[in-house]
mmCIF file of C-alpha atoms in Angstrom:
data_model
loop_
_atom_site.group_PDB
_atom_site.id
_atom_site.type_symbol
_atom_site.label_atom_id
_atom_site.label_comp_id
_atom_site.label_asym_id
_atom_site.label_seq_id
_atom_site.Cartn_x
_atom_site.Cartn_y
_atom_site.Cartn_z
ATOM 1 C CA MET A 297 1.703 70.748 43.319
ATOM 2 C CA GLU A 298 4.853 70.232 40.649
ATOM 3 C CA ILE A 299 3.017 70.682 37.541
ATOM 4 C CA LEU A 300 1.878 74.100 39.260
ATOM 5 C CA ASN A 301 5.274 75.084 39.972
ATOM 6 C CA LYS A 302 5.637 74.682 36.204
ATOM 7 C CA PHE A 303 3.239 76.675 35.139
ATOM 8 C CA GLY A 304 4.701 79.070 37.147
ATOM 9 C CA PHE A 305 2.396 79.268 40.153
ATOM 10 C CA ASP A 306 3.732 81.359 42.877
ATOM 11 C CA PRO A 307 0.951 82.211 45.714
ATOM 12 C CA ILE A 308 1.876 85.630 46.179
ATOM 13 C CA MET A 309 1.679 86.571 42.782
ATOM 14 C CA LEU A 310 -1.396 85.087 42.527
ATOM 15 C CA ALA A 311 -3.210 87.108 46.108
ATOM 16 C CA ALA A 312 -1.292 90.123 44.433
ATOM 17 C CA GLN A 313 -3.396 89.627 41.140
ATOM 18 C CA ILE A 314 -6.692 88.723 43.343
ATOM 19 C CA VAL A 315 -6.271 92.283 45.200
ATOM 20 C CA ASN A 316 -5.273 94.254 41.976
ATOM 21 C CA PHE A 317 -8.348 92.774 40.060
ATOM 22 C CA LEU A 318 -10.724 93.409 43.311
ATOM 23 C CA ILE A 319 -9.636 97.252 43.894
ATOM 24 C CA ILE A 320 -9.800 97.551 39.955
ATOM 25 C CA LEU A 321 -13.453 96.007 40.030
ATOM 26 C CA TYR A 322 -14.714 98.140 42.954
ATOM 27 C CA LEU A 323 -12.960 101.041 40.907
ATOM 28 C CA LEU A 324 -14.619 100.428 37.895
ATOM 29 C CA LYS A 325 -18.336 99.748 39.695
ATOM 30 C CA ARG A 326 -18.140 102.801 41.739
ATOM 31 C CA PHE A 327 -16.489 105.467 39.206
ATOM 32 C CA LEU A 328 -17.776 103.899 35.638
ATOM 33 C CA TYR A 329 -20.731 102.059 36.007
ATOM 34 C CA LYS A 330 -22.820 103.867 38.417
ATOM 35 C CA PRO A 331 -22.139 107.762 36.567
ATOM 36 C CA VAL A 332 -22.664 105.960 33.347
ATOM 37 C CA PHE A 333 -26.175 104.423 34.782
ATOM 38 C CA LYS A 334 -27.020 107.538 36.471
ATOM 39 C CA ILE A 335 -26.530 109.507 33.669
ATOM 40 C CA LEU A 336 -28.208 107.708 31.122
ATOM 41 C CA LYS A 337 -31.052 107.442 33.555
ATOM 42 C CA GLU A 338 -30.958 111.125 33.973
ATOM 43 C CA ARG A 339 -31.058 111.464 29.924
ATOM 44 C CA GLN A 340 -33.992 109.021 30.171
ATOM 45 C CA ASP A 341 -36.029 111.071 32.242
ATOM 46 C CA LYS A 342 -34.663 114.310 30.255
ATOM 47 C CA ILE A 343 -36.245 112.796 26.701
ATOM 48 C CA GLU A 344 -39.402 111.485 28.386
ATOM 49 C CA GLU A 345 -39.824 114.682 30.320
ATOM 50 C CA GLY A 346 -38.967 116.234 26.768
ATOM 51 C CA ILE A 347 -41.673 114.137 24.653
ATOM 52 C CA LYS A 348 -44.652 114.376 27.095
ATOM 53 C CA GLN A 349 -43.600 118.053 27.169
ATOM 54 C CA THR A 350 -44.219 118.329 23.362
ATOM 55 C CA GLU A 351 -46.903 116.459 23.475
ATOM 56 C CA LYS A 352 -48.539 119.102 25.794
ATOM 57 C CA ALA A 353 -47.555 121.785 23.588
ATOM 58 C CA GLN A 354 -48.886 120.282 20.418
ATOM 59 C CA LYS A 355 -52.110 120.117 22.361
ATOM 60 C CA THR A 356 -51.785 123.266 23.522
ATOM 61 C CA LEU A 357 -51.391 125.118 20.054
ATOM 62 C CA GLU A 358 -54.419 122.443 18.616
ATOM 63 C CA GLU A 359 -56.703 124.141 21.407
ATOM 64 C CA ALA A 360 -54.931 127.551 20.260
ATOM 65 C CA ILE A 361 -55.874 126.754 16.501
ATOM 66 C CA GLY A 362 -59.316 125.631 17.338
ATOM 67 C CA LYS A 363 -59.953 129.032 19.662
ATOM 68 C CA GLU A 364 -58.588 130.847 16.877
ATOM 69 C CA THR A 365 -60.943 129.324 14.005
ATOM 70 C CA ARG A 366 -63.979 130.229 16.458
ATOM 71 C CA ILE A 367 -62.572 133.484 16.944
ATOM 72 C CA LEU A 368 -62.205 134.363 13.098
ATOM 73 C CA ALA A 369 -65.732 132.586 12.873
ATOM 74 C CA ASN A 370 -67.440 134.977 15.057
ATOM 75 C CA ALA A 371 -65.904 137.558 14.014
ATOM 76 C CA LYS A 372 -66.676 137.160 9.956
ATOM 77 C CA LYS A 373 -70.439 136.698 11.694
ATOM 78 C CA GLU A 374 -70.468 139.641 13.575
ATOM 79 C CA ALA A 375 -68.648 142.079 10.172
ATOM 80 C CA GLN A 376 -71.839 140.376 8.347
ATOM 81 C CA MET A 377 -74.299 141.531 11.293
ATOM 82 C CA LEU A 378 -72.658 144.350 11.057
ATOM 83 C CA ILE A 379 -72.674 145.002 7.231
ATOM 84 C CA GLU A 380 -76.279 144.054 7.090
ATOM 85 C CA ASN A 381 -76.932 146.300 9.502
ATOM 86 C CA ALA A 382 -75.393 149.651 7.960
ATOM 87 C CA LYS A 383 -76.966 148.331 4.846
ATOM 88 C CA SER A 384 -80.516 148.248 6.257
ATOM 89 C CA ASP A 385 -79.886 151.692 8.261
ATOM 90 C CA SER A 386 -78.652 153.240 5.003
ATOM 91 C CA LEU A 387 -81.716 152.236 3.410
ATOM 92 C CA GLU A 388 -83.927 153.684 5.784
ATOM 93 C CA LEU A 389 -82.282 157.086 6.017
ATOM 94 C CA ALA A 390 -82.192 157.180 2.481
ATOM 95 C CA ARG A 391 -85.888 156.433 2.373
ATOM 96 C CA GLN A 392 -86.675 158.876 5.221
ATOM 97 C CA ILE A 393 -84.296 161.708 3.219
ATOM 98 C CA GLU A 394 -86.384 161.367 -0.085
ATOM 99 C CA GLU A 395 -89.872 161.448 1.870
ATOM 100 C CA ASN A 396 -88.446 164.269 3.720
ATOM 101 C CA ALA A 397 -87.710 165.925 0.579
ATOM 102 C CA LYS A 398 -91.198 165.373 -1.025
ATOM 103 C CA THR A 399 -92.835 166.613 2.382
ATOM 104 C CA GLU A 400 -90.840 169.848 1.696
ATOM 105 C CA VAL A 401 -91.211 170.022 -1.909
ATOM 106 C CA GLU A 402 -94.980 169.367 -1.499
ATOM 107 C CA GLY A 403 -95.262 172.106 1.235
ATOM 108 C CA LEU A 404 -93.488 174.729 -0.560
ATOM 109 C CA ILE A 405 -95.497 173.880 -3.865
ATOM 110 C CA ASN A 406 -98.319 174.001 -1.622
ATOM 111 C CA GLU A 407 -97.206 177.290 -0.097
ATOM 112 C CA ALA A 408 -96.375 178.794 -3.518
ATOM 113 C CA LYS A 409 -99.371 177.919 -4.875
ATOM 114 C CA ALA A 410 -101.215 179.678 -2.116
ATOM 115 C CA LYS A 411 -99.001 182.552 -2.484
ATOM 116 C CA ILE A 412 -99.920 182.552 -5.995
ATOM 117 C CA SER A 413 -103.635 182.743 -5.675
ATOM 118 C CA LEU A 414 -103.833 185.458 -2.520
ATOM 119 C CA GLU A 415 -101.261 187.600 -5.419
ATOM 120 C CA SER A 416 -103.472 187.246 -7.888
ATOM 121 C CA GLU A 417 -107.161 187.925 -5.433
ATOM 122 C CA ILE A 418 -105.074 190.979 -4.354
ATOM 123 C CA ALA A 419 -104.058 191.917 -8.435
ATOM 124 C CA GLU A 420 -107.808 191.229 -9.446
ATOM 125 C CA LYS A 421 -109.042 193.664 -6.416
ATOM 126 C CA LYS A 422 -106.465 195.915 -7.678
ATOM 127 C CA LEU A 423 -107.770 195.812 -10.860
ATOM 128 C CA SER A 424 -111.481 195.910 -9.586
ATOM 129 C CA GLU A 425 -110.423 198.992 -7.807
ATOM 130 C CA HIS A 426 -109.001 200.728 -10.453
ATOM 131 C CA ALA A 427 -111.478 199.360 -13.124
ATOM 132 C CA SER A 428 -114.185 201.045 -11.047
ATOM 133 C CA ALA A 429 -112.346 203.817 -10.625
ATOM 134 C CA LEU A 430 -112.003 204.279 -14.130
ATOM 135 C CA ALA A 431 -115.287 203.693 -14.843
ATOM 136 C CA THR A 432 -116.502 206.238 -12.304
ATOM 137 C CA SER A 433 -113.959 208.726 -13.434
ATOM 138 C CA LEU A 434 -115.322 208.258 -16.980
ATOM 139 C CA LEU A 435 -118.672 208.216 -16.243
ATOM 140 C CA LYS A 436 -118.300 211.361 -14.235
ATOM 141 C CA LYS A 437 -116.663 212.974 -18.066
ATOM 142 C CA THR A 438 -119.251 211.314 -19.579
ATOM 143 C CA LEU A 439 -122.339 212.486 -17.739
ATOM 144 C CA GLN A 440 -120.698 215.801 -16.240
ATOM 145 C CA ASP A 441 -123.020 217.988 -18.936
ATOM 146 C CA GLU A 442 -125.832 215.652 -19.450
ATOM 147 C CA ILE A 443 -127.514 214.901 -16.263
ATOM 148 C CA ASP A 444 -127.759 216.490 -12.743
ATOM 149 C CA LYS A 445 -126.178 216.334 -9.658
ATOM 150 C CA HIS A 446 -128.939 213.929 -8.216
ATOM 151 C CA GLY A 447 -129.126 211.849 -11.436
ATOM 152 C CA GLN A 448 -125.573 211.231 -11.428
ATOM 153 C CA ARG A 449 -125.426 210.222 -8.098
ATOM 154 C CA LYS A 450 -128.174 207.385 -8.785
ATOM 155 C CA ILE A 451 -126.553 206.450 -11.722
ATOM 156 C CA MET A 452 -123.370 206.066 -10.038
ATOM 157 C CA GLU A 453 -124.696 204.400 -7.459
ATOM 158 C CA ASN A 454 -126.226 201.544 -10.000
ATOM 159 C CA ALA A 455 -123.368 201.410 -11.699
ATOM 160 C CA PHE A 456 -121.474 200.484 -7.913
ATOM 161 C CA LYS A 457 -123.503 198.229 -7.347
ATOM 162 C CA LYS A 458 -123.471 196.476 -10.581
ATOM 163 C CA ILE A 459 -119.494 196.200 -10.634
ATOM 164 C CA ASN A 460 -119.835 195.251 -7.077
ATOM 165 C CA LYS A 461 -121.728 192.572 -7.904
ATOM 166 C CA LYS A 462 -119.766 191.306 -10.488
ATOM 167 C CA MET B 78 10.582 80.018 23.191
ATOM 168 C CA VAL B 79 8.633 81.489 25.586
ATOM 169 C CA SER B 80 8.379 80.214 28.701
ATOM 170 C CA PHE B 81 4.968 78.761 30.689
ATOM 171 C CA ALA B 82 6.517 80.902 33.475
ATOM 172 C CA ALA B 83 6.009 85.046 34.012
ATOM 173 C CA GLU B 84 9.801 85.933 33.833
ATOM 174 C CA PRO B 85 10.642 87.870 36.878
ATOM 175 C CA ILE B 86 11.923 91.346 35.670
ATOM 176 C CA PHE B 87 12.878 92.933 39.391
ATOM 177 C CA PHE B 88 12.392 92.110 42.765
ATOM 178 C CA LEU B 89 10.575 94.438 45.113
ATOM 179 C CA GLY B 90 11.974 92.573 48.312
ATOM 180 C CA ASN B 91 11.023 88.922 47.855
ATOM 181 C CA PHE B 92 8.086 89.561 45.624
ATOM 182 C CA ALA B 93 9.171 89.257 42.324
ATOM 183 C CA VAL B 94 7.993 91.803 39.455
ATOM 184 C CA THR B 95 7.860 89.597 36.343
ATOM 185 C CA ASN B 96 6.458 91.243 32.885
ATOM 186 C CA ALA B 97 3.051 89.765 33.709
ATOM 187 C CA PHE B 98 2.676 91.466 36.265
ATOM 188 C CA LEU B 99 4.154 94.911 34.588
ATOM 189 C CA ASP B 100 1.079 94.443 32.206
ATOM 190 C CA THR B 101 -1.506 94.067 34.599
ATOM 191 C CA LEU B 102 -0.792 97.249 36.246
ATOM 192 C CA LEU B 103 -1.149 98.649 32.267
ATOM 193 C CA VAL B 104 -4.504 96.871 32.151
ATOM 194 C CA ASP B 105 -5.273 98.886 35.628
ATOM 195 C CA PHE B 106 -3.418 102.034 33.824
ATOM 196 C CA ILE B 107 -5.720 102.140 31.084
ATOM 197 C CA LEU B 108 -8.981 101.162 32.929
ATOM 198 C CA ILE B 109 -8.172 104.265 35.220
ATOM 199 C CA LEU B 110 -7.569 106.149 32.882
ATOM 200 C CA VAL B 111 -11.086 105.479 31.169
ATOM 201 C CA VAL B 112 -12.636 106.340 33.976
ATOM 202 C CA ILE B 113 -11.093 109.886 34.928
ATOM 203 C CA PHE B 114 -11.708 110.124 31.116
ATOM 204 C CA ILE B 115 -15.215 109.382 31.872
ATOM 205 C CA ASN B 116 -15.626 111.266 35.326
ATOM 206 C CA LYS B 117 -14.175 114.655 34.103
ATOM 207 C CA LYS B 118 -16.265 114.766 30.534
ATOM 208 C CA MET B 119 -19.319 113.324 31.834
ATOM 209 C CA SER B 120 -22.304 115.358 30.595
ATOM 210 C CA LEU B 121 -25.742 114.631 28.999
ATOM 211 C CA LEU B 122 -25.058 115.496 25.485
ATOM 212 C CA PRO B 123 -22.119 112.575 24.768
ATOM 213 C CA GLY B 124 -18.692 112.835 23.403
ATOM 214 C CA PHE B 125 -17.590 110.136 21.314
ATOM 215 C CA PHE B 126 -15.615 107.915 23.670
ATOM 216 C CA GLN B 127 -18.303 108.723 26.239
ATOM 217 C CA ASN B 128 -21.050 106.960 23.920
ATOM 218 C CA LEU B 129 -19.256 104.323 23.104
ATOM 219 C CA ILE B 130 -18.457 103.532 26.663
ATOM 220 C CA GLU B 131 -22.181 104.060 27.254
ATOM 221 C CA VAL B 132 -23.394 101.943 24.393
ATOM 222 C CA MET B 133 -21.159 99.161 25.741
ATOM 223 C CA ILE B 134 -21.953 99.452 29.146
ATOM 224 C CA ASP B 135 -25.682 99.352 28.311
ATOM 225 C CA GLY B 136 -25.460 96.390 25.818
ATOM 226 C CA PHE B 137 -23.908 94.281 28.629
ATOM 227 C CA TYR B 138 -26.236 95.342 30.806
ATOM 228 C CA ASN B 139 -29.207 94.020 28.248
ATOM 229 C CA LEU B 140 -27.398 91.263 28.302
ATOM 230 C CA THR B 141 -26.980 90.356 31.855
ATOM 231 C CA LYS B 142 -30.601 91.449 32.437
ATOM 232 C CA SER B 143 -31.638 89.118 29.823
ATOM 233 C CA VAL B 144 -30.235 85.948 31.314
ATOM 234 C CA ALA B 145 -30.052 87.592 35.027
ATOM 235 C CA GLU B 146 -33.459 89.428 34.981
ATOM 236 C CA LYS B 147 -34.075 90.847 38.262
ATOM 237 C CA ARG B 148 -30.720 89.616 39.883
ATOM 238 C CA ALA B 149 -29.093 91.796 37.023
ATOM 239 C CA ASP B 150 -27.589 94.411 39.427
ATOM 240 C CA MET B 151 -25.868 92.397 41.645
ATOM 241 C CA ILE B 152 -24.286 89.891 38.753
ATOM 242 C CA PHE B 153 -23.476 93.299 36.193
ATOM 243 C CA PRO B 154 -20.342 94.359 37.853
ATOM 244 C CA PHE B 155 -18.538 91.090 37.703
ATOM 245 C CA PHE B 156 -19.048 90.532 34.123
ATOM 246 C CA VAL B 157 -18.078 93.751 32.766
ATOM 247 C CA THR B 158 -15.025 94.129 34.893
ATOM 248 C CA PHE B 159 -14.254 90.663 34.080
ATOM 249 C CA PHE B 160 -14.969 91.284 29.995
ATOM 250 C CA LEU B 161 -12.883 94.209 30.392
ATOM 251 C CA PHE B 162 -10.041 93.340 32.233
ATOM 252 C CA ILE B 163 -9.222 90.273 30.694
ATOM 253 C CA LEU B 164 -10.035 91.897 26.906
ATOM 254 C CA LEU B 165 -7.475 94.452 27.841
ATOM 255 C CA ALA B 166 -5.020 91.984 29.199
ATOM 256 C CA ASN B 167 -5.351 89.934 26.238
ATOM 257 C CA TRP B 168 -4.750 92.245 23.727
ATOM 258 C CA THR B 169 -2.246 94.300 25.259
ATOM 259 C CA GLY B 170 0.007 91.248 24.176
ATOM 260 C CA LEU B 171 -1.118 92.507 20.983
ATOM 261 C CA ILE B 172 0.353 95.660 20.531
ATOM 262 C CA PRO B 173 3.238 95.194 17.651
ATOM 263 C CA GLY B 174 6.492 96.014 19.377
ATOM 264 C CA LEU B 175 5.755 96.429 23.228
ATOM 265 C CA THR B 176 6.285 92.749 23.547
ATOM 266 C CA ALA B 177 9.505 93.324 21.538
ATOM 267 C CA ILE B 178 11.231 95.289 24.388
ATOM 268 C CA GLY B 179 12.674 93.925 26.902
ATOM 269 C CA ILE B 180 16.076 92.142 28.396
ATOM 270 C CA ARG B 181 18.321 89.779 26.701
ATOM 271 C CA GLU B 182 19.179 87.237 28.828
ATOM 272 C CA GLU B 183 21.854 84.659 27.148
ATOM 273 C CA ASP B 184 20.237 83.481 23.943
ATOM 274 C CA HIS B 185 16.591 84.977 24.405
ATOM 275 C CA LEU B 186 14.984 88.247 25.166
ATOM 276 C CA ILE B 187 12.872 88.559 28.057
ATOM 277 C CA PRO B 188 9.934 91.390 27.163
ATOM 278 C CA PHE B 189 9.237 93.841 29.540
ATOM 279 C CA PHE B 190 5.206 92.895 29.277
ATOM 280 C CA ARG B 191 3.514 90.044 28.261
ATOM 281 C CA PRO B 192 -0.256 89.336 27.925
ATOM 282 C CA ALA B 193 -1.371 89.034 31.916
ATOM 283 C CA THR B 194 -3.983 86.587 30.922
ATOM 284 C CA SER B 195 -0.645 84.434 29.296
ATOM 285 C CA ASP B 196 0.325 83.898 33.370
ATOM 286 C CA PHE B 197 -1.275 81.516 34.959
ATOM 287 C CA ASN B 198 -1.255 83.445 38.236
ATOM 288 C CA VAL B 199 -3.746 85.773 36.515
ATOM 289 C CA THR B 200 -6.043 83.315 35.239
ATOM 290 C CA PHE B 201 -6.131 81.256 38.355
ATOM 291 C CA GLY B 202 -6.426 84.732 40.680
ATOM 292 C CA LEU B 203 -9.671 85.510 38.487
ATOM 293 C CA ALA B 204 -11.134 82.053 38.161
ATOM 294 C CA LEU B 205 -11.189 82.008 42.185
ATOM 295 C CA VAL B 206 -12.598 85.342 42.472
ATOM 296 C CA SER B 207 -14.933 84.644 39.946
ATOM 297 C CA ALA B 208 -15.762 81.314 41.721
ATOM 298 C CA VAL B 209 -16.127 83.288 45.368
ATOM 299 C CA ALA B 210 -18.115 85.869 44.083
ATOM 300 C CA THR B 211 -20.775 83.472 42.619
ATOM 301 C CA HIS B 212 -21.035 81.519 45.926
ATOM 302 C CA GLY B 213 -20.735 84.865 48.146
ATOM 303 C CA LEU B 214 -23.525 85.880 45.606
ATOM 304 C CA SER B 215 -25.454 82.603 46.127
ATOM 305 C CA ILE B 216 -25.433 82.431 49.416
ATOM 306 C CA LYS B 217 -26.347 86.629 49.726
ATOM 307 C CA THR B 218 -29.280 85.657 47.357
ATOM 308 C CA LEU B 219 -30.817 82.126 48.398
ATOM 309 C CA GLY B 220 -29.034 81.887 52.199
ATOM 310 C CA ILE B 221 -26.779 80.099 54.115
ATOM 311 C CA LYS B 222 -29.356 77.069 54.359
ATOM 312 C CA GLU B 223 -30.414 76.372 50.307
ATOM 313 C CA TYR B 224 -27.639 76.864 49.588
ATOM 314 C CA LEU B 225 -26.045 73.977 51.982
ATOM 315 C CA GLY B 226 -28.892 71.831 50.364
ATOM 316 C CA ARG B 227 -27.418 72.147 47.109
ATOM 317 C CA TYR B 228 -24.647 70.433 47.976
ATOM 318 C CA PHE B 229 -25.806 68.545 51.344
ATOM 319 C CA SER B 230 -29.153 66.410 52.018
ATOM 320 C CA LEU B 231 -29.692 63.479 54.024
ATOM 321 C CA ASN B 232 -31.477 61.925 50.682
ATOM 322 C CA PRO B 233 -28.586 59.351 49.525
ATOM 323 C CA ILE B 234 -28.990 60.488 45.899
ATOM 324 C CA PHE B 235 -29.298 63.925 46.376
ATOM 325 C CA LEU B 236 -26.003 63.723 48.565
ATOM 326 C CA PHE B 237 -24.401 61.962 45.712
ATOM 327 C CA VAL B 238 -25.543 64.786 43.671
ATOM 328 C CA GLY B 239 -24.443 67.698 45.812
ATOM 329 C CA PHE B 240 -20.957 65.334 45.655
ATOM 330 C CA LEU B 241 -20.700 66.081 42.226
ATOM 331 C CA GLU B 242 -21.731 69.623 42.186
ATOM 332 C CA ILE B 243 -18.529 70.066 44.638
ATOM 333 C CA ILE B 244 -16.535 68.039 42.149
ATOM 334 C CA SER B 245 -18.115 70.489 39.596
ATOM 335 C CA GLU B 246 -17.256 73.716 41.365
ATOM 336 C CA ILE B 247 -13.703 72.751 41.587
ATOM 337 C CA THR B 248 -13.756 72.255 37.886
ATOM 338 C CA LYS B 249 -15.027 75.514 36.518
ATOM 339 C CA VAL B 250 -12.314 76.941 38.140
ATOM 340 C CA ILE B 251 -9.818 74.658 36.856
ATOM 341 C CA SER B 252 -11.341 74.740 33.608
ATOM 342 C CA LEU B 253 -11.875 78.514 33.398
ATOM 343 C CA SER B 254 -8.082 79.609 34.692
ATOM 344 C CA PHE B 255 -6.400 77.055 32.233
ATOM 345 C CA ARG B 256 -8.496 77.810 29.061
ATOM 346 C CA LEU B 257 -8.057 81.208 29.337
ATOM 347 C CA PHE B 258 -4.380 80.705 30.179
ATOM 348 C CA GLY B 259 -3.851 78.036 27.469
ATOM 349 C CA ASN B 260 -5.448 80.155 24.377
ATOM 350 C CA ILE B 261 -3.296 83.296 25.436
ATOM 351 C CA PHE B 262 -0.417 81.534 25.885
ATOM 352 C CA ALA B 263 -0.563 79.165 22.931
ATOM 353 C CA GLY B 264 -1.432 83.110 20.918
ATOM 354 C CA GLU B 265 1.877 83.921 22.081
ATOM 355 C CA VAL B 266 3.877 81.528 21.166
ATOM 356 C CA VAL B 267 2.197 81.142 18.004
ATOM 357 C CA LEU B 268 2.930 84.699 17.225
ATOM 358 C CA GLY B 269 6.737 84.469 18.378
ATOM 359 C CA THR B 270 7.388 81.477 16.567
ATOM 360 C CA ILE B 271 5.524 83.418 13.194
ATOM 361 C CA SER B 272 7.882 86.166 14.005
ATOM 362 C CA THR B 273 11.157 84.194 14.230
ATOM 363 C CA LEU B 274 9.755 82.388 10.674
ATOM 364 C CA PHE B 275 9.300 85.807 8.710
ATOM 365 C CA ALA B 276 8.864 88.328 10.994
ATOM 366 C CA PHE B 277 7.084 91.016 7.530
ATOM 367 C CA LEU B 278 3.752 90.946 6.928
ATOM 368 C CA PHE B 279 3.457 87.094 7.533
ATOM 369 C CA PRO B 280 2.594 87.223 11.390
ATOM 370 C CA LEU B 281 -0.687 90.092 10.054
ATOM 371 C CA PRO B 282 -3.250 87.275 9.653
ATOM 372 C CA PHE B 283 -2.426 85.719 12.773
ATOM 373 C CA LEU B 284 -2.080 88.941 14.718
ATOM 374 C CA MET B 285 -5.744 89.256 13.453
ATOM 375 C CA LEU B 286 -6.848 85.759 14.799
ATOM 376 C CA GLU B 287 -5.423 86.476 17.626
ATOM 377 C CA THR B 288 -6.918 89.709 18.066
ATOM 378 C CA ILE B 289 -10.398 87.825 17.899
ATOM 379 C CA VAL B 290 -9.342 84.623 20.013
ATOM 380 C CA GLY B 291 -8.443 87.283 22.968
ATOM 381 C CA LEU B 292 -12.636 88.983 22.211
ATOM 382 C CA VAL B 293 -13.865 85.599 22.131
ATOM 383 C CA GLN B 294 -11.954 84.587 25.794
ATOM 384 C CA ALA B 295 -12.965 87.880 27.350
ATOM 385 C CA LEU B 296 -16.116 87.301 26.156
ATOM 386 C CA VAL B 297 -16.276 82.918 27.231
ATOM 387 C CA PHE B 298 -14.922 84.042 30.913
ATOM 388 C CA ALA B 299 -16.889 86.985 31.665
ATOM 389 C CA MET B 300 -20.297 84.808 30.020
ATOM 390 C CA LEU B 301 -19.605 81.836 31.753
ATOM 391 C CA THR B 302 -19.261 83.935 34.779
ATOM 392 C CA MET B 303 -22.511 85.196 34.426
ATOM 393 C CA ALA B 304 -24.107 82.254 33.379
ATOM 394 C CA PHE B 305 -22.740 80.253 36.527
ATOM 395 C CA MET B 306 -23.995 82.907 38.744
ATOM 396 C CA THR B 307 -27.127 83.621 37.372
ATOM 397 C CA ILE B 308 -27.516 79.607 38.240
ATOM 398 C CA LEU B 309 -26.573 79.853 41.820
ATOM 399 C CA THR B 310 -28.491 82.567 42.686
ATOM 400 C CA THR B 311 -31.922 81.466 41.515
ATOM 401 C CA PRO B 312 -33.966 79.448 43.957
ATOM 402 C CA HIS B 313 -34.737 75.943 43.729
ATOM 403 C CA SER B 314 -38.716 76.921 43.515
ATOM 404 C CA GLU B 315 -38.199 79.767 40.389
ATOM 405 C CA GLY B 316 -35.655 77.365 38.916
ATOM 406 C CA SER B 317 -38.427 74.641 38.623
ATOM 407 C CA LYS B 318 -41.303 77.224 37.570
ATOM 408 C CA GLU B 319 -38.820 78.156 34.797
ATOM 409 C CA VAL B 320 -38.809 74.144 33.535
ATOM 410 C CA SER B 321 -42.446 73.689 34.229
ATOM 411 C CA HIS B 322 -43.767 76.446 31.663
#
């Protein structure tokens, strides 16, 4: 005991220090460690969630990119098909137009030919009529004095017959 | 010369308010400031100070976890509180000028503050808290039967071992309290002596040394407490299992 007194041992002070420390222990436990652990846990949760979300977003992004390429490929294919269709259609159209034009031209030509032959026929007829009229008048004028009326008629008839036979 | 006992500054009735006790209050004040500050500014995006506290607490928790495993949650508050309290008590004595202000009495100065841990009452109190808490946790985790089985047995050999255990428990308290007290008190004496030899620059390396001693002693006390707690809360069966593999 003597030695303890030398060290300044004082039961009241000892008790005071113990109480003091216990109070501090409680305060730190309640108001320092607990909130710090809580916030550490919260942060960890948040970071985990963030990582998870990032992964999810990455996945969605990849999916979207895949979809995009697929859509683009489809669109390309469709566009190609459209172009090809248009090409063949236009070729067909051109061919048809050409054919139409050909037939039309042929028709026109035929028509013109027919018209020409008809006209030439008419002209020929007219010419022959004209010629026969000219011939009769010529014959009439030349034969008027030489042959009688009966003879005239006969000759004329013969002449007509011969002309008409031609 | 610094006296062994903490010098009373004034009296509150019968209670002598010593300079070591004032230093204890200073430590309390600092710790409470930290608590208030942390609680006020706590956020998910930590500032510098919060980060510091978080790193420290997380680091100590991991250390406790590596030693005590699943009993870490129980032991951790004691471990860190001992460390912080003792560290601040040790270091407050090193604040330049703080121990130089006081009452002049006859031929020597009685400073208003002296490191709390250079008062035997404080270190002895801490050691007692450590011991009682250790045994309390032991009873809580192991149950009274297994706890008493460590000290009392019908087998005479184990009874003797138990007797040694009881003595070792008492020595633990003594060694914890005197180690801390001795180191810090000696540091005070050294600093006081050196300062009287030459007050400028000369004490600087010793101040640095005492800073390290203060940290180491705080760590030693806290680590020993943690180790004792871990040992005494480990069930016999689990302990033998740990040895066998």
